[in-house]
Short mmCIF file of C-alpha atoms in Angstrom, two decimals:
data_model
loop_
_atom_site.label_atom_id
_atom_site.label_comp_id
_atom_site.label_asym_id
_atom_site.label_seq_id
_atom_site.Cartn_x
_atom_site.Cartn_y
_atom_site.Cartn_z
CA MET A 1 -20.12 -20.31 29.41
CA ARG A 2 -18.03 -21.48 26.49
CA ARG A 3 -14.30 -21.49 27.11
CA VAL A 4 -11.73 -20.40 24.53
CA ASP A 5 -8.10 -20.82 25.47
CA CYS A 6 -5.39 -18.29 24.64
CA VAL A 7 -3.27 -21.04 23.05
CA GLN A 8 -6.00 -21.48 20.42
CA ILE A 9 -6.22 -17.72 19.86
CA VAL A 10 -2.45 -17.33 19.38
CA GLU A 11 -2.31 -20.08 16.75
CA ALA A 12 -5.43 -18.89 14.92
CA VAL A 13 -4.14 -15.33 14.67
CA ALA A 14 -0.68 -16.49 13.54
CA LYS A 15 -2.28 -18.57 10.79
CA LEU A 16 -4.49 -15.71 9.70
CA CYS A 17 -1.47 -13.37 9.37
CA SER A 18 0.06 -15.80 6.93
CA GLU A 19 -3.13 -16.37 4.98
CA ILE A 20 -4.13 -12.75 4.42
CA ASN A 21 -0.64 -11.61 3.42
CA ILE A 22 0.13 -14.42 1.00
CA LYS A 23 -3.16 -15.44 -0.56
CA LEU A 24 -5.14 -12.88 -2.55
CA ASN A 25 -8.66 -12.60 -1.12
CA PRO A 26 -10.89 -14.53 -3.62
CA GLY A 27 -13.44 -11.70 -3.59
CA VAL A 28 -10.75 -9.24 -4.66
CA ARG A 29 -9.53 -11.60 -7.38
CA ASN A 30 -13.07 -11.69 -8.82
CA LEU A 31 -13.24 -7.91 -8.77
CA ILE A 32 -9.94 -7.63 -10.68
CA GLU A 33 -11.18 -10.15 -13.27
CA GLU A 34 -14.41 -8.17 -13.66
CA ALA A 35 -12.44 -4.93 -14.04
CA LEU A 36 -10.43 -6.46 -16.88
CA LYS A 37 -13.64 -6.79 -18.87
CA LYS A 38 -14.24 -3.05 -18.67
CA GLU A 39 -10.77 -1.51 -18.65
CA THR A 40 -9.93 0.18 -21.95
CA SER A 41 -6.51 1.61 -21.09
CA SER A 42 -3.74 -0.64 -22.40
CA VAL A 43 -1.34 0.17 -19.55
CA GLY A 44 -4.26 -0.32 -17.15
CA ARG A 45 -4.98 -3.79 -18.54
CA GLU A 46 -1.28 -4.66 -18.43
CA ILE A 47 -1.22 -3.78 -14.73
CA LEU A 48 -4.39 -5.72 -13.88
CA TYR A 49 -2.92 -8.83 -15.53
CA GLN A 50 0.31 -8.34 -13.61
CA LEU A 51 -1.63 -8.12 -10.35
CA LEU A 52 -3.20 -11.51 -11.07
CA GLU A 53 0.22 -12.90 -11.98
CA ASN A 54 1.61 -11.43 -8.77
CA ALA A 55 -1.06 -13.26 -6.76
CA GLU A 56 -0.17 -16.54 -8.43
CA ILE A 57 3.56 -16.12 -7.76
CA ALA A 58 2.88 -15.12 -4.15
CA TYR A 59 0.77 -18.20 -3.56
CA LYS A 60 3.20 -20.61 -5.22
CA LYS A 61 6.36 -19.23 -3.64
CA LYS A 62 4.78 -18.38 -0.28
CA LEU A 63 5.79 -14.76 -0.74
CA PRO A 64 3.74 -11.86 0.58
CA LEU A 65 1.61 -10.15 -2.11
CA CYS A 66 3.18 -6.84 -1.10
CA GLN A 67 6.33 -5.96 0.84
CA ASP A 68 4.30 -3.68 3.09
CA THR A 69 2.75 -6.41 5.19
CA GLY A 70 1.13 -3.70 7.22
CA MET A 71 0.29 -2.88 10.77
CA ALA A 72 -2.08 -5.54 12.08
CA VAL A 73 -5.58 -4.39 13.01
CA ALA A 74 -7.94 -6.76 14.80
CA PHE A 75 -11.69 -6.34 15.23
CA LEU A 76 -13.02 -8.77 17.83
CA GLU A 77 -16.63 -9.81 18.20
CA LEU A 78 -16.75 -11.44 21.58
CA GLY A 79 -19.90 -13.16 22.78
CA GLN A 80 -20.73 -12.34 26.40
CA GLU A 81 -21.05 -16.03 27.14
CA VAL A 82 -17.45 -16.74 26.15
CA LYS A 83 -14.79 -17.07 28.81
CA ILE A 84 -11.18 -16.52 27.76
CA THR A 85 -8.86 -18.85 29.64
CA GLY A 86 -5.11 -19.31 29.93
CA GLY A 87 -4.08 -15.65 29.83
CA ASN A 88 -4.92 -12.15 28.67
CA LEU A 89 -6.90 -11.88 25.43
CA TYR A 90 -5.00 -8.90 24.02
CA ASP A 91 -1.64 -10.48 24.88
CA ALA A 92 -2.74 -13.56 22.93
CA ILE A 93 -3.66 -11.49 19.85
CA ASN A 94 -0.29 -9.73 19.99
CA GLU A 95 1.55 -13.02 20.43
CA GLY A 96 -0.29 -14.44 17.42
CA VAL A 97 0.89 -11.55 15.25
CA ARG A 98 4.42 -11.80 16.65
CA ILE A 99 4.61 -15.51 15.76
CA GLY A 100 2.78 -15.22 12.42
CA TYR A 101 4.96 -12.40 11.12
CA LYS A 102 8.20 -14.13 12.14
CA ARG A 103 7.21 -17.57 10.89
CA GLU A 104 6.15 -16.35 7.44
CA TYR A 105 8.96 -13.84 6.90
CA LEU A 106 6.60 -10.86 6.92
CA ARG A 107 7.98 -7.36 7.35
CA ASN A 108 8.04 -5.64 10.72
CA SER A 109 6.57 -2.24 9.94
CA VAL A 110 5.87 -0.72 13.37
CA VAL A 111 7.99 1.88 15.18
CA ARG A 112 7.84 2.41 18.93
CA HIS A 113 7.22 6.18 18.91
CA PRO A 114 5.99 8.56 16.18
CA PHE A 115 9.07 10.81 16.61
CA TYR A 116 11.74 8.39 17.88
CA ARG A 117 11.23 5.85 15.17
CA VAL A 118 12.81 2.63 16.39
CA ASN A 119 11.26 -0.54 14.97
CA THR A 120 9.54 -2.67 17.63
CA GLY A 121 11.04 -5.70 15.87
CA ASP A 122 7.97 -7.94 15.91
CA ASN A 123 5.20 -5.93 14.24
CA THR A 124 3.39 -5.38 17.52
CA PRO A 125 1.44 -3.74 19.03
CA VAL A 126 -1.69 -4.82 17.21
CA ILE A 127 -4.47 -2.22 17.06
CA ILE A 128 -7.43 -4.00 18.65
CA HIS A 129 -11.11 -3.05 18.70
CA THR A 130 -13.59 -5.16 20.61
CA ARG A 131 -17.34 -5.39 20.48
CA VAL A 132 -19.22 -7.48 23.00
CA VAL A 133 -22.10 -9.34 21.36
CA GLU A 134 -24.79 -11.75 22.46
CA GLY A 135 -24.30 -15.50 22.74
CA ASP A 136 -21.10 -17.51 22.67
CA VAL A 137 -19.60 -16.56 19.32
CA PHE A 138 -16.02 -15.35 19.03
CA ASN A 139 -15.00 -13.85 15.70
CA ILE A 140 -11.61 -12.34 14.97
CA TYR A 141 -11.34 -10.12 11.90
CA LEU A 142 -7.76 -9.29 11.00
CA MET A 143 -6.44 -6.75 8.55
CA ALA A 144 -2.85 -6.11 7.44
CA LYS A 145 -3.04 -2.41 6.69
CA GLY A 146 -0.36 -0.83 4.53
CA GLY A 147 1.00 2.64 5.22
CA GLY A 148 0.72 4.05 1.70
CA SER A 149 -3.03 3.66 1.50
CA GLU A 150 -3.69 4.49 5.15
CA ASN A 151 -1.85 7.81 4.68
CA THR A 152 -4.37 8.89 2.04
CA SER A 153 -7.44 8.15 4.18
CA ALA A 154 -9.42 11.08 5.62
CA LEU A 155 -12.11 12.21 8.05
CA LYS A 156 -14.39 15.23 7.81
CA MET A 157 -17.06 16.54 10.12
CA LEU A 158 -19.72 17.81 7.74
CA THR A 159 -22.84 19.76 8.74
CA PRO A 160 -26.25 18.14 8.26
CA ALA A 161 -27.06 20.71 5.55
CA GLU A 162 -24.21 19.40 3.39
CA GLY A 163 -26.06 16.10 3.32
CA ARG A 164 -25.52 13.28 0.91
CA GLN A 165 -24.05 15.59 -1.73
CA GLY A 166 -21.41 16.73 0.77
CA VAL A 167 -20.55 13.12 1.56
CA GLU A 168 -20.23 12.17 -2.12
CA ASP A 169 -18.05 15.19 -2.86
CA PHE A 170 -15.75 14.49 0.08
CA VAL A 171 -15.30 10.81 -0.82
CA VAL A 172 -14.56 11.55 -4.48
CA GLN A 173 -12.21 14.42 -3.57
CA THR A 174 -10.30 12.20 -1.12
CA VAL A 175 -9.74 9.57 -3.81
CA SER A 176 -8.79 12.25 -6.34
CA ASN A 177 -6.21 13.74 -3.96
CA ALA A 178 -4.74 10.30 -3.30
CA GLY A 179 -3.94 9.80 -7.00
CA ALA A 180 -1.43 7.01 -7.57
CA ASN A 181 -0.12 6.88 -3.99
CA PRO A 182 -2.40 4.24 -2.42
CA CYS A 183 -1.86 1.70 -5.26
CA PRO A 184 -5.10 1.83 -7.24
CA PRO A 185 -7.35 0.06 -8.15
CA LEU A 186 -8.66 0.67 -4.64
CA ILE A 187 -11.08 -0.90 -2.21
CA ILE A 188 -12.75 1.94 -0.32
CA GLY A 189 -14.57 1.90 3.02
CA VAL A 190 -16.86 4.81 3.85
CA GLY A 191 -18.15 5.37 7.39
CA ILE A 192 -21.01 7.84 7.69
CA GLY A 193 -22.45 8.96 11.04
CA GLY A 194 -21.46 8.11 14.58
CA ASN A 195 -19.01 10.72 15.81
CA PHE A 196 -15.39 11.82 15.51
CA GLU A 197 -13.90 8.48 16.56
CA LEU A 198 -16.58 6.12 15.33
CA ALA A 199 -16.76 7.20 11.66
CA PRO A 200 -13.25 5.85 10.80
CA LEU A 201 -14.03 2.60 12.60
CA LEU A 202 -17.22 2.27 10.56
CA ALA A 203 -15.19 2.82 7.38
CA LYS A 204 -12.64 0.15 8.25
CA GLU A 205 -15.31 -2.26 9.42
CA ALA A 206 -17.12 -1.77 6.09
CA ILE A 207 -14.08 -3.25 4.34
CA LEU A 208 -13.53 -6.01 6.90
CA LYS A 209 -17.12 -7.17 6.61
CA SER A 210 -17.46 -6.68 2.87
CA GLY A 211 -18.15 -10.39 2.53
CA GLU A 212 -21.23 -10.08 4.77
CA GLN A 213 -23.52 -7.86 2.76
CA LYS A 214 -26.85 -9.56 3.36
CA ASP A 215 -28.19 -7.12 5.93
CA LYS A 216 -27.15 -4.01 4.06
CA ARG A 217 -29.85 -1.41 3.45
CA ASP A 218 -30.86 -0.69 -0.14
CA GLU A 219 -30.05 3.01 0.30
CA ASP A 220 -26.49 2.16 1.33
CA ARG A 221 -26.05 -0.18 -1.63
CA GLU A 222 -27.30 2.52 -3.96
CA LEU A 223 -24.81 5.00 -2.49
CA GLU A 224 -22.02 2.45 -2.99
CA ARG A 225 -22.88 2.17 -6.69
CA THR A 226 -23.07 5.94 -7.12
CA LEU A 227 -19.71 6.49 -5.40
CA LEU A 228 -18.00 3.73 -7.39
CA ASN A 229 -19.29 5.22 -10.61
CA LYS A 230 -18.14 8.73 -9.73
CA ILE A 231 -14.72 7.51 -8.58
CA ASN A 232 -14.19 5.56 -11.77
CA ARG A 233 -14.88 8.68 -13.82
CA LEU A 234 -11.79 10.32 -12.29
CA GLY A 235 -9.55 8.62 -14.86
CA ILE A 236 -6.79 7.79 -12.31
CA GLY A 237 -6.82 4.12 -13.33
CA PRO A 238 -4.61 1.19 -12.25
CA GLN A 239 -1.46 2.55 -10.56
CA GLY A 240 -2.59 6.09 -11.44
CA LEU A 241 -1.35 5.79 -15.03
CA GLY A 242 -4.77 6.49 -16.53
CA GLY A 243 -7.79 4.24 -16.97
CA ARG A 244 -11.34 3.39 -15.96
CA THR A 245 -10.55 1.25 -12.92
CA THR A 246 -9.64 3.60 -10.09
CA ALA A 247 -11.63 1.60 -7.54
CA LEU A 248 -12.74 -2.02 -7.53
CA ALA A 249 -15.36 -1.55 -4.82
CA VAL A 250 -16.83 0.93 -2.35
CA TYR A 251 -18.39 -0.28 0.91
CA VAL A 252 -20.62 2.01 2.96
CA ASN A 253 -21.40 1.65 6.66
CA THR A 254 -23.81 4.03 8.42
CA PHE A 255 -24.68 4.71 12.08
CA PRO A 256 -26.93 7.13 14.00
CA CYS A 257 -25.38 10.50 14.78
CA HIS A 258 -25.92 13.77 16.70
CA ILE A 259 -28.59 16.22 15.42
CA ALA A 260 -25.81 18.74 14.68
CA SER A 261 -23.34 16.38 13.00
CA LEU A 262 -22.62 14.49 9.80
CA PRO A 263 -19.24 12.79 10.20
CA VAL A 264 -17.77 10.99 7.19
CA ALA A 265 -14.61 8.91 7.04
CA VAL A 266 -12.93 7.41 3.99
CA ASN A 267 -10.59 4.49 4.53
CA ILE A 268 -8.56 3.67 1.46
CA ASN A 269 -7.20 0.21 0.82
CA CYS A 270 -4.88 -0.86 -1.98
CA HIS A 271 -5.85 -3.53 -4.53
CA SER A 272 -4.56 -6.33 -2.30
CA SER A 273 -6.98 -5.46 0.52
CA ARG A 274 -5.57 -8.01 2.92
CA HIS A 275 -8.09 -9.10 5.52
CA GLY A 276 -9.70 -12.25 6.82
CA LYS A 277 -11.85 -13.71 9.54
CA ILE A 278 -11.74 -16.64 11.90
CA ASN A 279 -14.48 -18.02 14.04
CA LEU A 280 -13.18 -19.61 17.22
CA MET B 1 5.59 4.07 -26.54
CA ALA B 2 9.08 2.58 -26.85
CA LYS B 3 10.68 -0.37 -25.08
CA TYR B 4 14.20 -0.31 -23.68
CA SER B 5 16.55 -2.59 -21.78
CA LEU B 6 18.89 -0.55 -19.60
CA SER B 7 21.58 -0.92 -16.94
CA ALA B 8 23.24 1.57 -14.60
CA PRO B 9 25.31 3.67 -14.83
CA LEU B 10 22.92 5.78 -16.90
CA THR B 11 24.14 8.76 -18.89
CA GLY B 12 22.36 12.01 -19.75
CA GLU B 13 22.21 10.82 -23.37
CA VAL B 14 20.31 7.66 -22.48
CA VAL B 15 17.97 9.54 -20.14
CA GLU B 16 17.15 12.06 -22.88
CA LYS B 17 15.79 9.28 -25.10
CA LEU B 18 13.24 8.18 -22.51
CA LYS B 19 9.69 9.53 -22.80
CA ILE B 20 6.67 9.09 -20.52
CA GLY B 21 4.91 5.78 -21.02
CA ASP B 22 8.03 4.00 -22.25
CA ARG B 23 8.46 0.51 -20.81
CA VAL B 24 11.94 -0.24 -19.50
CA LEU B 25 13.49 -3.51 -18.34
CA LEU B 26 16.29 -2.76 -15.88
CA SER B 27 19.15 -5.16 -15.30
CA GLY B 28 22.28 -4.82 -13.18
CA ILE B 29 22.71 -2.74 -10.04
CA VAL B 30 19.97 -0.83 -8.23
CA TYR B 31 20.36 0.67 -4.72
CA THR B 32 17.49 0.71 -2.24
CA ALA B 33 16.76 3.62 0.09
CA ARG B 34 13.68 4.86 1.95
CA ASP B 35 12.92 7.78 4.27
CA ALA B 36 15.41 7.02 7.04
CA ALA B 37 18.35 6.35 4.68
CA HIS B 38 17.57 9.50 2.69
CA LYS B 39 17.61 11.55 5.87
CA ARG B 40 21.09 10.21 6.68
CA PHE B 41 22.31 10.80 3.10
CA ILE B 42 21.37 14.47 3.31
CA GLU B 43 22.99 14.87 6.73
CA LEU B 44 26.24 13.50 5.26
CA ILE B 45 26.09 15.86 2.28
CA LYS B 46 25.46 18.85 4.56
CA ALA B 47 28.31 17.85 6.87
CA GLY B 48 30.58 17.22 3.87
CA GLU B 49 31.31 13.71 5.09
CA GLU B 50 32.18 10.59 3.13
CA PHE B 51 29.24 8.91 1.34
CA PRO B 52 28.58 5.17 1.79
CA VAL B 53 27.75 4.55 -1.90
CA ASP B 54 28.75 6.20 -5.17
CA LEU B 55 25.44 7.33 -6.68
CA HIS B 56 26.89 8.81 -9.85
CA GLY B 57 24.74 7.59 -12.77
CA GLN B 58 22.96 5.18 -10.44
CA ILE B 59 19.36 4.19 -9.76
CA ILE B 60 17.67 4.32 -6.35
CA TYR B 61 14.67 2.07 -5.72
CA TYR B 62 12.31 3.16 -2.94
CA VAL B 63 11.68 -0.20 -1.33
CA GLY B 64 11.80 -2.00 2.00
CA PRO B 65 11.55 -5.72 1.16
CA THR B 66 10.11 -8.37 3.43
CA PRO B 67 12.76 -10.65 5.01
CA ALA B 68 14.09 -13.31 2.64
CA ARG B 69 13.15 -16.94 3.17
CA PRO B 70 16.23 -19.18 3.39
CA GLY B 71 17.76 -19.63 -0.07
CA CYS B 72 16.09 -16.54 -1.60
CA PRO B 73 17.91 -13.22 -2.15
CA THR B 74 14.93 -11.20 -0.93
CA GLY B 75 11.25 -11.33 -0.03
CA ALA B 76 8.45 -9.29 -1.61
CA ALA B 77 9.89 -6.05 -2.96
CA GLY B 78 7.40 -3.61 -4.48
CA PRO B 79 7.82 0.18 -4.44
CA THR B 80 6.83 2.51 -1.61
CA THR B 81 5.30 6.00 -1.99
CA SER B 82 7.94 8.25 -3.56
CA SER B 83 6.63 11.63 -2.39
CA ARG B 84 8.04 10.98 1.08
CA MET B 85 11.51 11.20 -0.47
CA ASP B 86 10.74 14.45 -2.34
CA PRO B 87 12.41 16.80 0.18
CA TYR B 88 15.71 14.91 -0.20
CA THR B 89 15.76 13.97 -3.89
CA PRO B 90 16.85 17.23 -5.62
CA MET B 91 20.04 17.33 -3.53
CA LEU B 92 20.94 13.73 -4.41
CA ILE B 93 20.45 14.52 -8.09
CA SER B 94 22.37 17.80 -8.06
CA SER B 95 25.27 16.94 -5.78
CA LYS B 96 25.61 13.15 -6.06
CA GLY B 97 24.79 12.59 -9.73
CA LEU B 98 21.79 10.31 -9.11
CA LYS B 99 20.20 9.55 -12.51
CA ALA B 100 17.06 7.56 -11.83
CA MET B 101 14.56 6.64 -9.17
CA ILE B 102 11.98 3.86 -9.00
CA GLY B 103 8.88 4.25 -6.84
CA LYS B 104 5.17 4.89 -7.02
CA GLY B 105 3.06 8.03 -6.94
CA SER B 106 3.66 11.58 -8.13
CA ARG B 107 6.69 13.76 -7.39
CA SER B 108 6.95 17.38 -6.25
CA LEU B 109 7.55 20.27 -8.61
CA GLU B 110 11.09 20.61 -7.19
CA VAL B 111 11.90 16.99 -8.07
CA ARG B 112 10.44 17.33 -11.57
CA LYS B 113 12.48 20.50 -12.14
CA ALA B 114 15.65 18.73 -10.98
CA LEU B 115 14.94 15.87 -13.44
CA GLN B 116 14.84 18.41 -16.27
CA LYS B 117 17.84 20.44 -15.15
CA TYR B 118 20.17 17.50 -14.49
CA LYS B 119 18.74 15.00 -17.02
CA ALA B 120 17.41 12.36 -14.67
CA VAL B 121 14.32 10.15 -14.83
CA TYR B 122 11.60 8.81 -12.53
CA PHE B 123 10.22 5.33 -13.10
CA ALA B 124 7.15 3.65 -11.58
CA ALA B 125 7.20 0.00 -10.61
CA ILE B 126 3.87 -1.67 -9.94
CA GLY B 127 2.85 -0.96 -6.37
CA GLY B 128 1.69 -4.10 -4.64
CA ALA B 129 3.29 -6.47 -7.13
CA GLY B 130 5.87 -7.38 -4.49
CA ALA B 131 6.04 -11.09 -5.27
CA LEU B 132 6.38 -10.59 -9.02
CA ILE B 133 9.18 -8.05 -8.59
CA SER B 134 10.93 -10.29 -6.07
CA CYS B 135 11.49 -12.86 -8.83
CA ARG B 136 13.53 -10.29 -10.79
CA ILE B 137 15.96 -9.68 -7.92
CA LYS B 138 18.91 -12.05 -8.15
CA LYS B 139 21.14 -10.79 -5.36
CA ALA B 140 20.81 -8.47 -2.38
CA GLU B 141 23.52 -7.22 -0.03
CA VAL B 142 23.40 -4.54 2.64
CA VAL B 143 25.87 -1.77 1.83
CA ALA B 144 24.91 0.80 4.50
CA TYR B 145 22.80 1.38 7.62
CA ARG B 146 22.17 -2.23 8.61
CA ASP B 147 20.66 -0.90 11.84
CA LEU B 148 17.64 0.36 9.88
CA GLY B 149 16.40 -3.20 9.26
CA PRO B 150 14.01 -3.17 6.27
CA GLU B 151 15.06 0.45 5.65
CA ALA B 152 18.78 -0.36 5.26
CA VAL B 153 20.52 0.48 1.97
CA TYR B 154 20.79 -2.64 -0.18
CA LYS B 155 22.72 -3.15 -3.39
CA LEU B 156 20.38 -5.24 -5.54
CA THR B 157 21.32 -7.11 -8.68
CA VAL B 158 18.19 -7.23 -10.83
CA GLU B 159 17.30 -8.93 -14.08
CA LYS B 160 14.63 -7.45 -16.34
CA LEU B 161 12.90 -5.47 -13.61
CA PRO B 162 9.84 -3.97 -15.38
CA VAL B 163 9.32 -0.21 -14.89
CA ILE B 164 7.42 2.56 -16.68
CA VAL B 165 8.71 6.10 -17.34
CA VAL B 166 6.45 8.46 -15.39
CA ASN B 167 8.52 11.68 -15.30
CA ASP B 168 11.00 12.16 -18.12
CA CYS B 169 13.65 14.88 -18.40
CA HIS B 170 11.48 16.79 -20.86
CA GLY B 171 8.89 17.78 -18.27
CA GLY B 172 6.42 15.00 -19.10
CA ASP B 173 4.24 13.50 -16.35
CA LEU B 174 2.39 10.26 -17.11
CA TYR B 175 0.17 10.57 -14.01
CA GLU B 176 -1.19 13.87 -15.34
CA GLU B 177 -1.38 12.82 -18.98
CA GLY B 178 -2.87 9.38 -18.29
CA ARG B 179 -5.56 10.81 -16.06
CA LYS B 180 -6.44 13.56 -18.55
CA LYS B 181 -6.98 10.92 -21.21
CA TYR B 182 -9.49 8.92 -19.18
CA VAL B 183 -11.29 11.48 -17.01
CA ILE B 184 -15.03 11.81 -17.66
CA SER B 185 -16.35 15.16 -16.48
#
């Protein structure tokens, strides 16, 4: 058994909160630079340059990239040979977010009840998903998910007959409906298969693990290219003001499903796509 | 596309000049308000009670900044999605003389009609450029609803805040026009 203490977890999560909110993910920066080579709309280009400038200012002044520093979502990969010591694992993750958000002047964006909307005051609770894996690894993936883009995400239970065409149509329609609201250019996660609750998790995980593409199937990569192409024909463009860059990337994640089902979930992320990973 | 430098209070004459796609640098006073503050505004209007700010000719920015670090007026301060304010906006324009709003994303038909009828304008700021916009905010003071935390109403003093005209008072909509220009069917 390998031991990981809650003190370590709290500090690691707090540090990650700061990092993802203030420093533009290098992968996303590359995608914006690539998009600039193809964008023909003058207002679109202006915006892409301003996003790069924004990232520079954020980094230098230790300001968050965006004022919506999100609700924190954690995906844990916990090896079954790891023993958590010194407290409760989920309490430690929450404490990490509490400390990280306060220390770095990040915005508290969580209310206690959907109807009686009083701010919890510390950006908790964190939404936590855990997968037990082999060995003694312990990975924490953390995402700061903004409300504007999350509000435009969608799930649909398709029938098997609707097939791949049905999936493509639903993804493109979801992005089209979202228009300027989720702050394009977007990073889009698509979860296909599983069931009613798994498809959205697959979609979000696709974004979180976008840096780990090695094991991806060729068919999924091909679908990603097709979807990106179709989405960028919509003309929405940076900030919805017209242009070729509506999305910077599409990431697909598939899973087995019931013989009667074809669930598909689209998770939309803004251009900042704030997420990171730590290995403890 | 024209470029303007403007300050509140805005008049109908100034608003009439603005066309979709125009770039505007705003300086001077801008008030912040989001969902919760809008809800309270409308309750006050309906109850005929005294209003906490005079919105005549003024600009409302849909924003909830991050907390300021010591020595800074504000933290990151990009726009939030405007459509959530749509149910409240026409009444602020018609009965309180609001002249401009800054946000992101498209507005309802009712809002666009009110812009035309009362000569008001809707600007977009760049969503997610919170750090860049923060540098253009020189002063921030809470003027109402401190209890709402990041959703309180702030009076901001801005300098050259860059915005783009998305809905003008002539019925133009840059989201529709821009998309039409670049769609490939």
